[in-house]
Amino acid sequence: MPESQPPRAPGSKAARLRAQLNGSSVVRAVGAHDGLTAKLVQRAGFEAVWASSFEISASHGLPDASLVTMTQYLDAAIAMDAVTDIPVIADCDTGFGGPMNAAYAMQRYERAGIAALCIEDKLFPKINSFADAAQDLLPTEDFALKIKNAAEVRTDPDTVLIARTEALIAGLEVPEALERAHAYVAAGADAVLVHSKSRRPEEVLEFADGWQSDVPLVAVPTTYHTVTESELYGAGFRLVIYANQGLRAAVKGVQEVLHELDLATGAAAVEERIAPMAEVFALQGMPSSFGTKP
Ligand code: SPV
Ligand code: MG
């Protein structure tokens, strides 16, 4: 395992994220899968980037099913972090294996400067929470051990470790999800993500109602998208993750434009519907006078 490193400077992305999570307004993270999409998230004014396993897997043309390796996920998170000033919250799935893998992930991500890691209590290999498949969980104590191991190898106390419970995804009830989440906090989690595939927010709101800790809660309102940020904040959620709206917008937009291009006789048909090159240059940070003579 890599040797220890000096603590990061105050004002690091991790320190800022930690302060924001204890602040007086909701922190909004949006899913991304590469430098460009992370830049779009920052430019739109969001406070954090969610390095989504679903998006990164999809960007490889693969299902979100533990097929992409830790180093591929890490490289994607590094690419996002390198071109943004807002913190990257890395979706680390199950921690990529057992407790030792989770601790190793913490060391590698932290060394790379990633502000936060999120680890979930499903069995490795996992499958996306919305997939019509078995969503088997690790026993509570086994996942708590992953959290403990990951927390223990942290060298920067500001690095945020989010424990995610998939209890509701696995079909368990809110009391079981709460029991798990409290055990994860006791093991060293700095925040708890409670995931839900309900169409309505009542399930996560009931969870928040039973929450007996100051540790901030995290919501991913993908299916229960009618809930508002202020309703979530009022219930105790401090971080809201819009996990995949950007990727889904891109898929729809590209599909529509390519369909139109296919039916047309030339590129003029789609010109008004696509970003000008100048806009992409701006996103890339292309210097306007690079290579021209004075
Ligand atoms: C992701 O964005 O990869 C997530 C959220 O983990 S979900 O796809 O809802 O599982
Ligand atoms: Mg994921």
CSV table of N, CA and C and ligand atoms in Angstrom, one decimal, residues 50 52-55 64 91 120 128-130 164 195 220 222 243-244, ligand 1:
chain,number,residue,atom,x,y,z
A,50,TRP,N,-20.3,14.6,-9.1
A,50,TRP,CA,-20.4,13.2,-8.7
A,50,TRP,C,-19.8,12.3,-9.8
A,52,SER,N,-19.8,9.4,-11.2
A,52,SER,CA,-20.8,8.4,-11.1
A,52,SER,C,-20.4,7.1,-11.8
A,53,SER,N,-20.5,6.0,-11.1
A,53,SER,CA,-20.2,4.7,-11.6
A,53,SER,C,-21.1,4.3,-12.8
A,54,PHE,N,-22.3,4.8,-12.7
A,54,PHE,CA,-23.3,4.5,-13.9
A,54,PHE,C,-22.8,5.3,-15.1
A,55,GLU,N,-22.4,6.6,-14.9
A,55,GLU,CA,-22.0,7.4,-16.1
A,55,GLU,C,-20.7,6.9,-16.6
A,64,ASP,N,-23.3,-0.9,-15.6
A,64,ASP,CA,-22.7,-0.5,-14.3
A,64,ASP,C,-22.8,-1.7,-13.4
A,91,ASP,N,-17.9,8.0,-6.7
A,91,ASP,CA,-18.7,6.8,-6.4
A,91,ASP,C,-17.8,5.6,-6.5
A,120,GLU,N,-20.7,1.7,-1.0
A,120,GLU,CA,-22.1,1.1,-0.7
A,120,GLU,C,-22.0,-0.3,-0.2
A,128,ASN,N,-26.1,-2.0,-11.0
A,128,ASN,CA,-26.8,-0.7,-10.8
A,128,ASN,C,-28.1,-0.9,-10.0
A,129,SER,N,-28.3,0.1,-9.1
A,129,SER,CA,-29.5,0.0,-8.2
A,129,SER,C,-30.8,-0.1,-8.9
A,130,PHE,N,-30.9,0.4,-10.1
A,130,PHE,CA,-32.2,0.4,-10.8
A,130,PHE,C,-32.3,-0.8,-11.8
A,164,ARG,N,-23.0,4.4,2.0
A,164,ARG,CA,-24.3,4.3,1.3
A,164,ARG,C,-25.0,3.0,1.6
A,195,HIS,N,-30.1,5.2,-0.4
A,195,HIS,CA,-30.6,5.2,-1.8
A,195,HIS,C,-32.1,4.6,-1.8
A,220,VAL,N,-30.4,10.8,-3.5
A,220,VAL,CA,-30.2,10.7,-4.9
A,220,VAL,C,-31.6,10.7,-5.5
A,222,THR,N,-33.5,10.3,-8.1
A,222,THR,CA,-33.6,10.0,-9.5
A,222,THR,C,-35.0,9.5,-9.8
A,243,ALA,N,-27.7,12.4,-10.1
A,243,ALA,CA,-26.6,11.4,-10.5
A,243,ALA,C,-26.4,11.2,-12.0
A,244,ASN,N,-27.4,11.4,-12.8
A,244,ASN,CA,-27.3,11.0,-14.2
A,244,ASN,C,-28.0,11.9,-15.2
B,1,SPV,C1,-24.4,6.3,-9.9
B,1,SPV,O1,-24.6,7.4,-10.5
B,1,SPV,O2,-23.6,5.5,-10.4
B,1,SPV,C2,-25.1,5.9,-8.7
B,1,SPV,C3,-26.4,6.3,-8.5
B,1,SPV,O3,-24.5,5.1,-8.0
B,1,SPV,S1,-27.5,5.0,-9.2
B,1,SPV,O4,-27.2,4.9,-10.6
B,1,SPV,O5,-28.8,5.5,-8.9
B,1,SPV,O6,-27.1,3.8,-8.5
